[in-house]
Coordinates of C-alpha atoms in Angstrom, one line a residue:
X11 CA -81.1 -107.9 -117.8
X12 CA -83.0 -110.1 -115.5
X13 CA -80.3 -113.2 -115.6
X14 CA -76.3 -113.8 -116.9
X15 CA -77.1 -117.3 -117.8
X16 CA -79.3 -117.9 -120.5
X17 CA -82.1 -120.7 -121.1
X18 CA -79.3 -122.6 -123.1
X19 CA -76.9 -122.8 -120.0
X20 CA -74.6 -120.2 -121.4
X21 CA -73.5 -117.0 -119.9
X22 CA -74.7 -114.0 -122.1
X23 CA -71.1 -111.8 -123.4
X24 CA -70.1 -108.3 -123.9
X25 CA -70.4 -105.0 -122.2
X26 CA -73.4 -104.3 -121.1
X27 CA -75.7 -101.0 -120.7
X28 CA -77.5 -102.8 -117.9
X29 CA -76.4 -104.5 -114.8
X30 CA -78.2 -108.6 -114.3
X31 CA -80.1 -109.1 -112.1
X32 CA -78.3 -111.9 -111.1
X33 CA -75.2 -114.1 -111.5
X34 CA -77.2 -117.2 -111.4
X35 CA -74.1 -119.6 -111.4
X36 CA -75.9 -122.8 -110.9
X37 CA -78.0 -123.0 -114.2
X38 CA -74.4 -122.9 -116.1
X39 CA -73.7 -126.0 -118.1
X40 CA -70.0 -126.4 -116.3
X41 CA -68.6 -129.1 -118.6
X42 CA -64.6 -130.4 -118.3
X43 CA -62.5 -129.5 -120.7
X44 CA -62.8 -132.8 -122.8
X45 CA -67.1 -132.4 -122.1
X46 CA -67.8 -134.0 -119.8
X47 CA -71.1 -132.3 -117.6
X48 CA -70.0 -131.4 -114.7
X49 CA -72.2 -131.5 -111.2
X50 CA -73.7 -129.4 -108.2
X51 CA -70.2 -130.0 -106.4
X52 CA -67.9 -129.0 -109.1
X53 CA -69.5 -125.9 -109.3
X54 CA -69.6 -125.1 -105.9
X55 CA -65.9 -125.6 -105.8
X56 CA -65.1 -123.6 -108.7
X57 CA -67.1 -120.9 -108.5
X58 CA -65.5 -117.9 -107.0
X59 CA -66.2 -114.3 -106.2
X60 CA -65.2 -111.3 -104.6
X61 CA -66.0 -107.8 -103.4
X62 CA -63.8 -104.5 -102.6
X63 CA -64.6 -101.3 -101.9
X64 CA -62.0 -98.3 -102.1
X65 CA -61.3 -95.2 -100.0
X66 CA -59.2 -92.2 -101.8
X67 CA -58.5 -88.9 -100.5
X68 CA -55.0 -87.2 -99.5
X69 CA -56.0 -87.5 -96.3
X70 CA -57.5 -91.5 -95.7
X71 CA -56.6 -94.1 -98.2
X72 CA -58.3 -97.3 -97.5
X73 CA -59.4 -100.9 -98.8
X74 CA -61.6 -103.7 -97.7
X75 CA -62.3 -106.6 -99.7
X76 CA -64.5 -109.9 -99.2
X77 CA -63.8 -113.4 -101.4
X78 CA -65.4 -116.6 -101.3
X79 CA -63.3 -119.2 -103.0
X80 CA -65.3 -121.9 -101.9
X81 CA -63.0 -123.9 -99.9
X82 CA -62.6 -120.9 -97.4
X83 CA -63.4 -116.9 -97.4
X84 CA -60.9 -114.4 -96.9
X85 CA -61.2 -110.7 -96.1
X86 CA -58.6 -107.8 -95.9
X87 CA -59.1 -104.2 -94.3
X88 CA -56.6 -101.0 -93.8
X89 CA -56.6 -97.7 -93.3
X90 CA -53.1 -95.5 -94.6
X91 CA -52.9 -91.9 -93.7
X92 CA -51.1 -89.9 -95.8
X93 CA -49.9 -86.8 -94.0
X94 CA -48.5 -89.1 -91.2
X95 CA -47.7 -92.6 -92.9
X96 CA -49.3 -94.7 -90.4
X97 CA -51.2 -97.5 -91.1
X98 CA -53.6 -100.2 -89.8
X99 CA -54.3 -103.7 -91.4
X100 CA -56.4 -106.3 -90.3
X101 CA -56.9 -110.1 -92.3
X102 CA -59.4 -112.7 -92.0
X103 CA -60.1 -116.4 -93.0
X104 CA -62.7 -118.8 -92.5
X105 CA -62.7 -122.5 -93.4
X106 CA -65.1 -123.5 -95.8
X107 CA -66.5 -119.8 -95.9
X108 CA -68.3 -120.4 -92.1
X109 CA -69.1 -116.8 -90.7
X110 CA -69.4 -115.4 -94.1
X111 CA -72.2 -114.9 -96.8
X112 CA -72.0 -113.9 -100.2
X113 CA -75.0 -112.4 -102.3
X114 CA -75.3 -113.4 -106.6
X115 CA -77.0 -109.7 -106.9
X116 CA -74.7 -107.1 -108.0
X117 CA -77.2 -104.6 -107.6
X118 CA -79.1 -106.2 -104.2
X119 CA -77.7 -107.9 -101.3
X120 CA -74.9 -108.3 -99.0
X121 CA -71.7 -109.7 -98.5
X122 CA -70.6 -110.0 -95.2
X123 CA -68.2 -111.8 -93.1
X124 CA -68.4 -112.3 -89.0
X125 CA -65.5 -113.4 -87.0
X126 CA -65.9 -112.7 -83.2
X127 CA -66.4 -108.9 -82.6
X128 CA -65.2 -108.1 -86.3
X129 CA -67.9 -107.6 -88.8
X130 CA -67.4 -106.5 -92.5
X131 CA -70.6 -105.9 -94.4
X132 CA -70.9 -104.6 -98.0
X133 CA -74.3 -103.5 -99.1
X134 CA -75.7 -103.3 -102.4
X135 CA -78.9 -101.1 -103.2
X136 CA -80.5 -100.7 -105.8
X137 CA -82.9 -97.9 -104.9
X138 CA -81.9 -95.8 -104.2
X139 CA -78.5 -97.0 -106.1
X140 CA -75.9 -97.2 -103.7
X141 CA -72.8 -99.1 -102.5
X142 CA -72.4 -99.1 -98.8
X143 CA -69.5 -100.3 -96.7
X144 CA -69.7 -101.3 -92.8
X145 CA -66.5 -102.3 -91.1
X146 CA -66.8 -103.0 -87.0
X147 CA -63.5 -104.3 -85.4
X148 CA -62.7 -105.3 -82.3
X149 CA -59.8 -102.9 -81.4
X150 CA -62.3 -100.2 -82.5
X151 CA -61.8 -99.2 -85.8
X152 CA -65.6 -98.4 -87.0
X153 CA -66.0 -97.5 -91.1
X154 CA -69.2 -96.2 -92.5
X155 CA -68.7 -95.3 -95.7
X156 CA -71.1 -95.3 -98.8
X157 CA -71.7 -93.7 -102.7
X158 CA -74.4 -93.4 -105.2
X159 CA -74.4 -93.7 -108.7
X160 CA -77.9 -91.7 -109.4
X161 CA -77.5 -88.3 -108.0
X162 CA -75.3 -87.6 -110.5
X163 CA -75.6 -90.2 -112.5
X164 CA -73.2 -92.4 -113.2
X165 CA -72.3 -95.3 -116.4
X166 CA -70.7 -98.2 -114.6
X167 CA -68.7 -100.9 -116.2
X168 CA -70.2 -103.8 -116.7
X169 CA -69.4 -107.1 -118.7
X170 CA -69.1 -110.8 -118.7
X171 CA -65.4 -112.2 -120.8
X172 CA -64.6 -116.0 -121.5
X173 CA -62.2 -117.9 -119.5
X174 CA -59.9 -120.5 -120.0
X175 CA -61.7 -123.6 -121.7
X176 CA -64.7 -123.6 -119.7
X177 CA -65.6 -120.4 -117.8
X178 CA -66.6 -117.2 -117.7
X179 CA -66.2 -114.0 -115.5
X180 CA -68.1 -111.0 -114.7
X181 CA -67.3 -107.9 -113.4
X182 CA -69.2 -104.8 -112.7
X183 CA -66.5 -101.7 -112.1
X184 CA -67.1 -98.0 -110.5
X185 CA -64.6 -95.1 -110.1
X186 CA -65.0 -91.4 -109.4
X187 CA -67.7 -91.1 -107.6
X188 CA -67.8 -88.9 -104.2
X189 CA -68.0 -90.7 -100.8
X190 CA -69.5 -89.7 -97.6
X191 CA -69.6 -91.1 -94.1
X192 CA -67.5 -91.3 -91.3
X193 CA -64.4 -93.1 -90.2
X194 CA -63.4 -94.2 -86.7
X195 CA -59.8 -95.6 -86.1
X196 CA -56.4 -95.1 -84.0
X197 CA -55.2 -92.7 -86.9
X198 CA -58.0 -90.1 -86.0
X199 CA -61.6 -89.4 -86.9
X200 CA -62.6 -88.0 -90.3
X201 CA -65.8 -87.1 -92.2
X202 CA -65.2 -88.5 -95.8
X203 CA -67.6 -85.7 -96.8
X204 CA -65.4 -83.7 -95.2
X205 CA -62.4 -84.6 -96.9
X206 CA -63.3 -84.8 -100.0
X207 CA -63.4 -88.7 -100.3
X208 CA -63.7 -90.7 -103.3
X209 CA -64.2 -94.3 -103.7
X210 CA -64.4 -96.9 -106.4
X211 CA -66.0 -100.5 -106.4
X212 CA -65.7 -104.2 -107.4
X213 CA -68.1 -106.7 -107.6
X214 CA -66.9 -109.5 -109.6
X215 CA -67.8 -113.5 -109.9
X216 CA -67.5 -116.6 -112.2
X217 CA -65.2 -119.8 -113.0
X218 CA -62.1 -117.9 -113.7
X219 CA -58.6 -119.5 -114.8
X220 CA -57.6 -121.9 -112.2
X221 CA -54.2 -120.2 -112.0
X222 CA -54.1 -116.6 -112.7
X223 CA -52.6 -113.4 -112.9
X224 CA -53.7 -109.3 -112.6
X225 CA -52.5 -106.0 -112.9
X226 CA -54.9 -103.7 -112.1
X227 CA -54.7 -99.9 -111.5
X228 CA -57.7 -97.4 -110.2
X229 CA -57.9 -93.7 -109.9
X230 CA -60.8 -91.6 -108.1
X231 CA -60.7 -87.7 -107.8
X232 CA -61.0 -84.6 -109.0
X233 CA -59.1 -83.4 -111.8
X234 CA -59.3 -79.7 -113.4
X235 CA -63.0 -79.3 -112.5
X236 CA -63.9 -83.2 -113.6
X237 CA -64.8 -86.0 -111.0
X238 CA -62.2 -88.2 -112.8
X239 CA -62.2 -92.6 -112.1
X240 CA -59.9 -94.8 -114.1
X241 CA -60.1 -98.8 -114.1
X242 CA -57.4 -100.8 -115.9
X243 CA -56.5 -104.1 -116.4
X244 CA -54.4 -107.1 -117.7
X245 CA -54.5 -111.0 -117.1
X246 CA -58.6 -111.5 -116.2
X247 CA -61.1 -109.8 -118.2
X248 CA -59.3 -109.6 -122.5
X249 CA -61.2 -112.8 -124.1
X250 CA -63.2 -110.8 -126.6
X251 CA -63.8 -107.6 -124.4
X252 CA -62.3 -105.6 -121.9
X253 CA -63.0 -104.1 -118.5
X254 CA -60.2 -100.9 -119.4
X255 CA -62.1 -97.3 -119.1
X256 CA -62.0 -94.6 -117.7
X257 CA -64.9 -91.7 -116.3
X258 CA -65.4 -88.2 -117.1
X259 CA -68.2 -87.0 -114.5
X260 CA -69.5 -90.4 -114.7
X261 CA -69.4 -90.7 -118.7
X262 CA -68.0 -94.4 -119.2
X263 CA -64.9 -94.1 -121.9
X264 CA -63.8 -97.2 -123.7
X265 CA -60.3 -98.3 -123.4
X266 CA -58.0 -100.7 -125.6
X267 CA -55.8 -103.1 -123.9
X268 CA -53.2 -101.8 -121.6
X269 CA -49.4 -102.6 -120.5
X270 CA -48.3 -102.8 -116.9
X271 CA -44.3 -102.6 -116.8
X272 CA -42.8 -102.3 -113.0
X273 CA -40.4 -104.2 -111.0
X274 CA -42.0 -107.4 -109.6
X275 CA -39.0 -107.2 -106.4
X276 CA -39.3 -103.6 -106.0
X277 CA -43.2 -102.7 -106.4
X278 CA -42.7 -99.7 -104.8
X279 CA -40.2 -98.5 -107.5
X280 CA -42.2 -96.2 -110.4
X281 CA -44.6 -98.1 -112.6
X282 CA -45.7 -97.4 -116.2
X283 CA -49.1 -97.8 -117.9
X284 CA -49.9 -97.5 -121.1
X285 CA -52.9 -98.6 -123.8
X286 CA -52.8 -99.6 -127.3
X287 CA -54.4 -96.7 -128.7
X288 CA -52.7 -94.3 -127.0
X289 CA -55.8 -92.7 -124.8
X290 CA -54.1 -93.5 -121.3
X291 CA -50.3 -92.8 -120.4
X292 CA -49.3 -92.7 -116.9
X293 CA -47.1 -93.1 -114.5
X294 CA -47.6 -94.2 -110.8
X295 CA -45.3 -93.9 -107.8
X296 CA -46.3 -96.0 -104.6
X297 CA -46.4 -94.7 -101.4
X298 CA -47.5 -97.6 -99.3
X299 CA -48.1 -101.4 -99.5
X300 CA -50.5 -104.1 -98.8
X301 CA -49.6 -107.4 -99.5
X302 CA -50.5 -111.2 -98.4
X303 CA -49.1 -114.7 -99.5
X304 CA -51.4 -117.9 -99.1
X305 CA -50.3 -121.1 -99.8
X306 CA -52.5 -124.0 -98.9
X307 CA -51.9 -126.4 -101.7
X308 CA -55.0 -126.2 -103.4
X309 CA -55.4 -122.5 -102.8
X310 CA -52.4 -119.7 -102.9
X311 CA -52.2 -116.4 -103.3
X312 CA -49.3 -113.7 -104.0
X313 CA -50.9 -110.2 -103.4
X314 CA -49.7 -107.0 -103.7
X315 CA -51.8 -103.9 -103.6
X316 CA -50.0 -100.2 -103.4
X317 CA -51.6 -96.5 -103.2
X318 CA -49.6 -94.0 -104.6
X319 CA -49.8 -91.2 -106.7
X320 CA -50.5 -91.1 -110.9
X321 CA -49.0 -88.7 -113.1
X322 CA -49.6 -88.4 -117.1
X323 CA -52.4 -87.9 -119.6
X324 CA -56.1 -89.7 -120.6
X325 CA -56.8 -88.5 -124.0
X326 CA -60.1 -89.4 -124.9
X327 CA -61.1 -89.8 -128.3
X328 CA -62.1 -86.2 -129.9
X329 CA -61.7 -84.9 -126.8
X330 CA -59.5 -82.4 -125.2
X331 CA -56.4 -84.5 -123.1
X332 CA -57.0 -84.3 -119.3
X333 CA -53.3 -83.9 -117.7
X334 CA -53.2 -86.2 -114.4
X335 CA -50.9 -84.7 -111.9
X336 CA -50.2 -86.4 -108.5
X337 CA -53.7 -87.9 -108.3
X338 CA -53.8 -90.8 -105.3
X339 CA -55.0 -94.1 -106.7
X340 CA -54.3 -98.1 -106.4
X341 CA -52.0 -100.4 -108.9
X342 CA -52.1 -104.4 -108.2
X343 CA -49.9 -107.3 -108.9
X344 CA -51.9 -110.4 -108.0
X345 CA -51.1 -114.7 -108.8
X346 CA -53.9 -116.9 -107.5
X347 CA -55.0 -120.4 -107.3
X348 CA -58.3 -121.1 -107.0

């Protein structure tokens, strides 16, 4: 698929078998909900997209995301270790997105973000098909991390979903697949090769609701022989279609919708998830938390991101149940106004 906006000024829907090209945003016919055509500057300002890439292992657990919301870019990073409990966080923000560039080409460019001696780069290949993270801070803390999805091969998600009156937004989703690279920080050195790393990966864009909600929830490991990834979701991506799924050694599995229940003042308290037709049942335990709160009128943000441990069973259609037990992944509970 060469473009997501077709020659009529409409994105193209579904789940795809093929990643675009590119998200070429500017050729959408951005009307108001009444009609009207909207211009260059309304889309600029409601056009929004973001990045993260995902560390698992029971050693390093860590996160770094990148989001252009037009009116300024924010960035998160962290590092958790496990064995100890530590934890290092860093956050960024730049006005009006200056310091930062973002890339329309899922499969092809970078998104980066440069604020004094902190650099956070995300690199997309697509030959060889890779995802590549590069965090430089200034106390430090150095991450090279990176995965492919050809050698093995691997089925990512990948689909464009209605919004609201008058949008649209895609997403293109990865779990369990291995990670290697090294990681530099005040909580110690490690190989992710080493420790058997996994990571999972977001690249996701469009004119989504201008208030919204998520759950998410992620798994990445290895489970009774399987390299085993898990994406979930509620509140962004259920007009028509779905991004729920999870892998078997790279094998995309189709989920129905899904059911978050937990306790919104105690996140940290034991969370249940559950789809309609019965293929996913789990349960997730946090062990550690990031959160941020924004509020700048026109922009806010109520984030909250845990790693923990899933328990429970995938049972994929005609296939034998796969019984999860204390496999490290994420959960989210995210509000935003764009």
């Amino acid at each position: 698929m060469q473009q997501l906006i077709q020659a009529n000024g409409q994105p193209l829907y579904g789940v795809f078998e093929q990643t675009p090209q590119r998200i070429n945003f500017r050729d959408f016919d951005f009307r108001s909900p009444m009609g009207r055509k909207l211009g260059a500057l309304s889309k600029w300002r409601n056009f929004h997209q973001f990045q993260y890439f995902g560390l698992i292992s029971p050693t390093l657990i860590g996160g770094c995301a990148l989001a252009e919301l037009s009116l300024v870019a924010v960035a998160f990073v962290y590092l958790y270790h496990p064995p100890s409990g530590r934890m290092l966080e860093r956050r960024f923000k730049c006005p009006l997105g200056l310091g930062a560039r973002f890339s329309q080409t899922p499969d092809e460019g970078v998104c980066e973000l440069r604020q004094g001696r902190n650099r956070l780069r995300l690199e997309n290949t697509a030959t060889p098909l890779e995802k590549r993270l590069l965090v430089q801070l200034d106390d430090g803390t150095c991450i090279d991390a990176r995965f492919s999805e050809a050698q093995p091969a691997f089925q990512p998600m990948s689909l464009c979903t209605p919004s609201a009156v008058n949008g649209w937004v895609y997403a293109r989703k990865v779990a369990g697949v291995r990670c290697s690279g090294q990681v530099q920080s005040a909580l110690g050195d490690f190989d992710l090769r080493a420790i058997d790393a996994f990571a999972h990966h977001d690249w996701s864009a469009g004119y989504m609701r201008r208030e919204t909600f998520w759950n998410w929830a992620c798994l990445s490991g290895e489970v009774q022989g399987q390299r085993v990834g898990l994406n979930l979701s509620c509140g962004v991506n259920e007009t028509s279609f779905t991004e729920n799924c999870f892998w078997l050694d790279g094998e995309l599995l189709k989920v129905d919708s899904v059911r978050f229940e937990f306790d919104r003042d105690h996140p940290l308290r034991p969370w249940t998830i559950r789809s309609y037709d019965g293929q996913v049942s789990l349960r997730f335990e946090g062990q550690g938390l990031h959160q941020e709160r924004l509020d700048l009128g026109l922009l806010a943000s109520n984030f909250k991101q845990l790693f923990g441990r899933f328990s429970g069973t995938l049972r994929p259609h005609g296939g034998t149940p796969l019984h999860i037990e204390n496999s490290w992944g994420f959960v989210e509970d995210q509000y935003a106004k764009w």
